[in-house]
Coordinates of C-alpha atoms and ligand atoms in Angstrom, one line a residue:
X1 CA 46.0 168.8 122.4
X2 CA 48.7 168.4 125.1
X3 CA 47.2 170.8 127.6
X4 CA 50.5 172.8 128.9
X5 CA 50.9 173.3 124.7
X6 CA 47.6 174.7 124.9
X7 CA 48.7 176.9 127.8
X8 CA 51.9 178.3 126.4
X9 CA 51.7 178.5 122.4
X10 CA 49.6 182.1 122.9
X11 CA 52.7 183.4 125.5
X12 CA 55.0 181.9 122.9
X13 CA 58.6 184.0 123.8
X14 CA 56.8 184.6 127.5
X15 CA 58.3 183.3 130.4
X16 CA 55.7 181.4 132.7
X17 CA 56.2 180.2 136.0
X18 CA 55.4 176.8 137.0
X19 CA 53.2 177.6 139.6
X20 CA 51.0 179.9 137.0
X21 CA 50.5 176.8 134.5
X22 CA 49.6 174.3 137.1
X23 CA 47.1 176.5 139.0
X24 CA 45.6 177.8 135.8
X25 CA 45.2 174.3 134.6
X26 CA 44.9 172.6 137.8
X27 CA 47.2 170.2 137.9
X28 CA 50.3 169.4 140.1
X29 CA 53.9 171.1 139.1
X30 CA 54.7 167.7 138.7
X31 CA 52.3 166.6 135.9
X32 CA 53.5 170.0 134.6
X33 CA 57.2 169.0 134.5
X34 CA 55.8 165.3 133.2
X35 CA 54.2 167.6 130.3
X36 CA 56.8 169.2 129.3
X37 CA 59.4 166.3 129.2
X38 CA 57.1 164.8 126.7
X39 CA 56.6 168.0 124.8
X40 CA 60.2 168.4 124.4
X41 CA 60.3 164.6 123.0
X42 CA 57.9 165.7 120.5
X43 CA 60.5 168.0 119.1
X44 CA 59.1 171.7 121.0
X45 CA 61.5 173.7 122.1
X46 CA 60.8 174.9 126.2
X47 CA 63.4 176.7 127.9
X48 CA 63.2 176.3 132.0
X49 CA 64.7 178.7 134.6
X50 CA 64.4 178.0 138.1
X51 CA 63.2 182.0 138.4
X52 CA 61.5 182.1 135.5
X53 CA 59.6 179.1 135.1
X54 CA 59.1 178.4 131.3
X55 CA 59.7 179.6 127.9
X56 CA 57.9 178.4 125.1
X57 CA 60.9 179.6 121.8
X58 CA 59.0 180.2 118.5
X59 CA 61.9 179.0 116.4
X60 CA 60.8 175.3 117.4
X61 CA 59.2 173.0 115.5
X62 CA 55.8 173.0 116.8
X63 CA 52.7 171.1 115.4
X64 CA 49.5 171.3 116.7
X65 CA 45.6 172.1 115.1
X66 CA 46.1 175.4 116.4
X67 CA 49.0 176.2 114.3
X68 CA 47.9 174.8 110.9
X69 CA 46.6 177.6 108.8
X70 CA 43.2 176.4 107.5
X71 CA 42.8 178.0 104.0
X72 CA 40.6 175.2 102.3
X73 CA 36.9 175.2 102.5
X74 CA 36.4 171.1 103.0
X75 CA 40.3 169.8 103.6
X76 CA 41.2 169.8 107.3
X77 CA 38.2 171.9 108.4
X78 CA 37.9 168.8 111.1
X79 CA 41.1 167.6 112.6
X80 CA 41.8 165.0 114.7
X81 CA 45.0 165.5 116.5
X82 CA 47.0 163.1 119.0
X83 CA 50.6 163.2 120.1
X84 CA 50.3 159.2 119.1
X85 CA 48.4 156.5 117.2
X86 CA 49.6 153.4 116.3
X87 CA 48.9 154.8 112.5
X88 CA 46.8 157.6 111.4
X89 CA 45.5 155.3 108.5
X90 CA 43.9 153.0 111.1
X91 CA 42.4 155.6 113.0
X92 CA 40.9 157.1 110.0
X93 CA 39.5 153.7 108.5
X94 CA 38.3 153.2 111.9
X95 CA 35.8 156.7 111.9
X96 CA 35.6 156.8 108.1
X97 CA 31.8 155.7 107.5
X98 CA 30.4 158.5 110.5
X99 CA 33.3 161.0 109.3
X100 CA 33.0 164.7 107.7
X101 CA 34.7 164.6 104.5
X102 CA 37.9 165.9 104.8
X103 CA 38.6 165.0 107.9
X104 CA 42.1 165.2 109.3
X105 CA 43.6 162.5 111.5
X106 CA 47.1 164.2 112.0
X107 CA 50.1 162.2 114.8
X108 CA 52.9 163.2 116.0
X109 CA 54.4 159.8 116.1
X110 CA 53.1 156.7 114.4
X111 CA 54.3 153.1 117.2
X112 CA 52.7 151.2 114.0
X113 CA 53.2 153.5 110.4
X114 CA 52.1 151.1 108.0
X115 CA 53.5 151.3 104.5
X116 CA 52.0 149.4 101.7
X117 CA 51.9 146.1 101.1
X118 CA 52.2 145.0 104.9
X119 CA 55.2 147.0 105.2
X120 CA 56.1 149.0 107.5
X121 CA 56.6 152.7 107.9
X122 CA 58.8 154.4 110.7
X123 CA 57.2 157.4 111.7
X124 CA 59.5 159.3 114.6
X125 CA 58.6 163.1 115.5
X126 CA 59.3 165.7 113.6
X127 CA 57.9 164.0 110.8
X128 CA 54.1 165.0 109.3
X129 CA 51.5 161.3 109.8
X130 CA 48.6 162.4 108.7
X131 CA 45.7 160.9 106.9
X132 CA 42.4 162.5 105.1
X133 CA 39.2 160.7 105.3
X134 CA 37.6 161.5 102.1
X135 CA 34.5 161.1 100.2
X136 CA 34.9 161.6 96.3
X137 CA 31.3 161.1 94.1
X138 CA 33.1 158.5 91.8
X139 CA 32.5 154.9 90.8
X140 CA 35.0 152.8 92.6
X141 CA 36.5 152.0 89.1
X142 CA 38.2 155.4 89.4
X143 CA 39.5 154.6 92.7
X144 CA 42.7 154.7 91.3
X145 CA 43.1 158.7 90.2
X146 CA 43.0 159.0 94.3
X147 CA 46.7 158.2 94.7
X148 CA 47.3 160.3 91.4
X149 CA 45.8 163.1 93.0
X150 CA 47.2 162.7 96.1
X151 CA 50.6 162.3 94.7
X152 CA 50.6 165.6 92.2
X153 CA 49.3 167.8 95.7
X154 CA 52.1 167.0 97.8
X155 CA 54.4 167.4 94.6
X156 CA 53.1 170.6 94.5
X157 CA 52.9 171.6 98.0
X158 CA 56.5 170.8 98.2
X159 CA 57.6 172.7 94.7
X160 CA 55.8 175.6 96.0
X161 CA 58.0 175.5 99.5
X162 CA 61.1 175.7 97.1
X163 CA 61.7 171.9 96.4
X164 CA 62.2 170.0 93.6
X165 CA 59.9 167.4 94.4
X166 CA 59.2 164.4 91.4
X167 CA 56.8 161.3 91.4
X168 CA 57.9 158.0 91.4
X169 CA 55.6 155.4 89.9
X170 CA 53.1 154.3 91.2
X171 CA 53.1 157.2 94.2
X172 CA 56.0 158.1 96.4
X173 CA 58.0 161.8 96.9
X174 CA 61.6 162.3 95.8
X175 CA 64.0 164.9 96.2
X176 CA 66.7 163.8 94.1
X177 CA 66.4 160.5 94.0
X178 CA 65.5 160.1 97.6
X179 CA 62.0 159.1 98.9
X180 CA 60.8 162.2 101.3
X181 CA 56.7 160.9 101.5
X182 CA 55.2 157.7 101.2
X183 CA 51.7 157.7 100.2
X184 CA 49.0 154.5 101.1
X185 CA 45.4 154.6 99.9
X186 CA 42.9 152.8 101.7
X187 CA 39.1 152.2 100.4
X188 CA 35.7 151.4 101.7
X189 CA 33.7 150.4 98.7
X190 CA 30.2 148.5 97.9
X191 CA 30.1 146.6 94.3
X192 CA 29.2 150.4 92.9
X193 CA 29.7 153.0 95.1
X194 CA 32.8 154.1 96.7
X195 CA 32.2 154.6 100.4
X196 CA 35.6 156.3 101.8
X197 CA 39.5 156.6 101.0
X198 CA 41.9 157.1 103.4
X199 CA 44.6 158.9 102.1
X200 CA 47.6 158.6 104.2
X201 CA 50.2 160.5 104.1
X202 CA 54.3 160.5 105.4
X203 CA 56.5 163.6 105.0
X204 CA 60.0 163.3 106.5
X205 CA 59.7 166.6 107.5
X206 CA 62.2 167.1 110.6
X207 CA 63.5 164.0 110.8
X208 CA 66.9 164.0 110.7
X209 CA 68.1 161.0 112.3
X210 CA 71.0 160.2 109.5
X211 CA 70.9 156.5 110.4
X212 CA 67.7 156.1 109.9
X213 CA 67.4 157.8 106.6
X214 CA 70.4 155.3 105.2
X215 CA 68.7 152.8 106.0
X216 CA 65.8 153.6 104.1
X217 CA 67.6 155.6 101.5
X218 CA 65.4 158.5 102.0
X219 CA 65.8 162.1 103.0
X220 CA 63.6 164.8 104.5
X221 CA 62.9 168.4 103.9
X222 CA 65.3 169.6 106.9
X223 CA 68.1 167.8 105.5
X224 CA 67.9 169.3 102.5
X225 CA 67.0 172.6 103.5
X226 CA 69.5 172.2 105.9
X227 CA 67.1 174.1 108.7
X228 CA 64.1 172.8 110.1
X229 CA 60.7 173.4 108.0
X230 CA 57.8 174.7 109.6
X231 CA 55.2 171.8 109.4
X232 CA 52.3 173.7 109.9
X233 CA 52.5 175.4 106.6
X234 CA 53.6 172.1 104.8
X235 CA 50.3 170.8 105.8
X236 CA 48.6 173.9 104.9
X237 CA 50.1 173.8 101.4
X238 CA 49.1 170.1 100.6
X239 CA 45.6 170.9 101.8
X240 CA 44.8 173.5 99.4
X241 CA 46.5 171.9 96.5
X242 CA 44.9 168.7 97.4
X243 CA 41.8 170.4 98.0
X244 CA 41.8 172.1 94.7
X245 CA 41.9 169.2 92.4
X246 CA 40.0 167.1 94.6
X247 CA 37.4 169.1 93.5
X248 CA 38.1 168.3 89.7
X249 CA 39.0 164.8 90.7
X250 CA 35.6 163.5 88.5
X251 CA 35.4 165.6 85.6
X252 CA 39.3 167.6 85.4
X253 CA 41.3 164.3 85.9
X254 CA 43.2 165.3 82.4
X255 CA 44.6 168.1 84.2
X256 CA 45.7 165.8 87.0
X257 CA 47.4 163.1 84.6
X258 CA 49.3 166.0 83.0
X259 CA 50.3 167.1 86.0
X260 CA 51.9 163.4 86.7
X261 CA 53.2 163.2 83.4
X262 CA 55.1 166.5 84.3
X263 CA 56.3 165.4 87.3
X264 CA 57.4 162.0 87.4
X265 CA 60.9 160.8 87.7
X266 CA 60.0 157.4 86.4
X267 CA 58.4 158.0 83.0
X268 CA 61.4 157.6 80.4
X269 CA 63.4 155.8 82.8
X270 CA 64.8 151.8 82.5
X271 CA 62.6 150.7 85.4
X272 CA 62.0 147.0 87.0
X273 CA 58.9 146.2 88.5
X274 CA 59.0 144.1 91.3
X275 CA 56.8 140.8 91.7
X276 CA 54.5 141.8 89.0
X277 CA 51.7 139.6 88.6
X278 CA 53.4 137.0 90.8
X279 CA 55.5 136.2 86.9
X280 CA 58.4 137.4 88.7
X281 CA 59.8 140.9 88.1
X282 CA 59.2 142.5 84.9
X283 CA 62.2 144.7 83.0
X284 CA 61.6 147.7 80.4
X285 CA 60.9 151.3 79.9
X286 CA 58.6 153.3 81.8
X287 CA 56.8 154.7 78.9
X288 CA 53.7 156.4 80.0
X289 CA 50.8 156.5 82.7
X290 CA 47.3 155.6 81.9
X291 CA 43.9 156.8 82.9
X292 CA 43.4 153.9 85.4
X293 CA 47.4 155.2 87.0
X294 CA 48.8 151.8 85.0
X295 CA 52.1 152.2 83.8
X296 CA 52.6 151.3 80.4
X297 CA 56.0 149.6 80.3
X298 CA 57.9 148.9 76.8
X299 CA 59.4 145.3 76.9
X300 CA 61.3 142.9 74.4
X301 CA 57.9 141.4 74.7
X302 CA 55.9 144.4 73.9
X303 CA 53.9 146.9 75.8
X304 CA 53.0 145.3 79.0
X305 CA 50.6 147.5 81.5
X306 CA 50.9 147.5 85.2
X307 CA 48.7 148.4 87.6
X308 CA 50.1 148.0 90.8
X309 CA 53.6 146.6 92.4
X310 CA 56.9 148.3 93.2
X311 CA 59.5 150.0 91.0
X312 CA 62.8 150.4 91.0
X313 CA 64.6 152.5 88.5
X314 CA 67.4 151.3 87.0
X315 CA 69.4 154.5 86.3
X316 CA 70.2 156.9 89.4
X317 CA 68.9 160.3 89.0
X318 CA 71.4 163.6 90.0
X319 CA 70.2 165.6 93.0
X320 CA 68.8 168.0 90.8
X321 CA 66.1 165.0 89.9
X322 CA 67.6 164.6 86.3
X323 CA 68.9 161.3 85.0
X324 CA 72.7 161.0 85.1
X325 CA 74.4 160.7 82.2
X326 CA 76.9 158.4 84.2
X327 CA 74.9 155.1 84.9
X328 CA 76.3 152.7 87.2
X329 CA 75.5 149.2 85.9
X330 CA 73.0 147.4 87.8
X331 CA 72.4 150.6 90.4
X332 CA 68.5 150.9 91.3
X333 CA 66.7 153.1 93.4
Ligands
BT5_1 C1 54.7 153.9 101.5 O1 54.9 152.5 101.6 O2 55.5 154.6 101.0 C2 53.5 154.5 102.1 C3 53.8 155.1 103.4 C4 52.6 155.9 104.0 C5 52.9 156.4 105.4 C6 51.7 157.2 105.9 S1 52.1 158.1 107.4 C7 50.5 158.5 107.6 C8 49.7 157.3 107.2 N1 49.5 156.4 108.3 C9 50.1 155.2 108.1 O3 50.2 154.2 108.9 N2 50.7 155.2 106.9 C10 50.5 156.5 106.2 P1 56.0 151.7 100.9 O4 56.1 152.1 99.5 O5 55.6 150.3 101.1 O6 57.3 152.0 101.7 C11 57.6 151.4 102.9 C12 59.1 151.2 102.9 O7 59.8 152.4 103.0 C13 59.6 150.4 104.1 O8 59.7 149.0 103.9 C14 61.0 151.0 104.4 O9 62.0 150.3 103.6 C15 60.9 152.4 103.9 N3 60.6 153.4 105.0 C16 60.0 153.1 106.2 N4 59.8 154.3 106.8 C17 60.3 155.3 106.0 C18 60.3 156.7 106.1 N5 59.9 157.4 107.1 N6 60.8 157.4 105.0 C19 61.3 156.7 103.9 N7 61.2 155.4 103.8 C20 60.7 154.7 104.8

């Protein structure tokens, strides 16, 4: 942790002089200065009075280990905290085989988010880049209940903070029907055993940067909250809901398949799946989720089951994450 953070987040409100901070921490009132530039980057709010010193202001948004609420038993009880990565994923895959399970590789910026499929994933402060390390007891067949799991917890975490969060096949966030979190699985498997997944995850938390969100025809929490969210307890949240039915994840995976059902925005929808199979895309309705996370699409052809690619659905959903009755030919999300 940035060590000036360190200094000041237990005198949050406090003024501090300058002199105090880089004698107690032994550096120069210039390194101090440097610090707190960069802290301010990272979204922190730090007043500075030339008689005062400085004031750390508890409405910021500040993330740090020291303010994330651990409430789980196994999820985040190790975290592994920089102020930037090129991308959390890597850093996780990276320490995965020596790692606790559970571990927490948490960012405030990403300089190389990945997304899936090679993609990329911007990943400015004020967003939440974090990725668990963890180690389920399940055949790698069953790899793919992960990203169901994964995807139901931050449904939840973010339902339970007041939004009306849905699922988008096979795992992304909406609010409305804008993407708020991306989710990318990683493995580490043998023929039979299942050695790690990385689960990363991408909350557009605080990032606010309308441009930006055009662009990728997203939104994020603060937007529509219109204030910002306090991170910390976001992450807190999709810990213990994550942590809860990561538990189950073996035997209770009913549980977690009905929770998908209930929370998709893509099940009863018109939907196109992109490059499917390399046959080219793939039209029909999304009409249900198997065990293995396929979706089962209704074609002219038939029932056709797809286990992985990119959806777009075909009819826009209202902000209140319902379908509208008002379909613009041709519009896709
Ligand atoms: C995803 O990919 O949705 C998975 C994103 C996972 C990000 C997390 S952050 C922590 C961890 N560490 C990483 O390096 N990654 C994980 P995909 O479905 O391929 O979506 C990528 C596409 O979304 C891009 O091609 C852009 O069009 C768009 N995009 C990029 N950044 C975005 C953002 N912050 N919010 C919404 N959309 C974004």
């Amino acid at each position: 942790m940035n060590p000036v953070l360190a200094y000041l987040l237990p005198r949050t409100g406090s003024w501090v002089s300058g002199m105090e901070v880089s004698k107690e921490l032994g550096i120069s009132r210039a390194a101090v200065w440097k610090h707190i530039h960069k802290l301010r980057a990272l979204g922190c709010t730090i007043e500075t009075s030339p008689r005062h010193g400085y004031r750390l202001n508890a409405g910021g948004d500040i993330l740090a280990p020291e303010t994330i609420d651990i409430r789980t038993k196994i999820l985040g009880t190790c975290i592994v905290f920089s102020e930037s990565v090129t991308s959390t994923n890597e850093v996780a895959t990276k320490m995965a085989r020596s790692a606790k399970d559970g571990t927490l590789v948490l960012s405030l910026i990403q300089t190389a988010g990945m997304g899936r499929l090679q993609r990329s994933w911007s990943s400015p402060p004020g967003g939440i880049w974090m990725s668990l390390i963890l180690k389920p007891e399940i055949p790698p067949v069953l790899s793919p209940r992960i990203g169901m799991m994964a995807a139901v917890a931050v449904a939840s975490a973010l339902r339970r903070a007041g939004f009306h969060a849905k699922i988008k096949w096979p795992n992304d966030i909406l609010i409305g029907d804008r993407k708020v979190c991306g989710i990318l699985i990683e493995l580490g498997a043998q023929m039979d055993r299942l050695e790690y997944a990385v689960v990363g995850i991408g909350i557009n938390a605080n990032v606010n940067d309308e441009a930006l969100l055009e662009e990728w025809g997203a939104t994020s929490l603060g937007k529509e909250l219109g204030r910002t969210v306090d991170r910390s307890e976001i992450i807190s949240c999709v810990l213990e809901e994550l942590e809860l039915r990561y538990l189950g994840l073996g035997a209770e995976f009913q549980e977690i398949h009905r929770e998908w059902e209930a929370f998709s925005a893509t099940l009863g929808q018109e939907v196109m799946v992109i490059g499917w199979s390399g046959n080219g895309d793939l039209a029909g309705k999304a009409e249900s989720l198997d065990q293995d996370g396929a979706l089962i699409v209704g074609t002219s052809q038939g029932l056709v089951r797809v286990l992985a690619g990119d959806c777009r659905h075909l009819r826009p959903l209202n902000r209140s994450g319902c379908r509208s009755t008002a379909a613009r030919p041709g519009s896709e999300i």
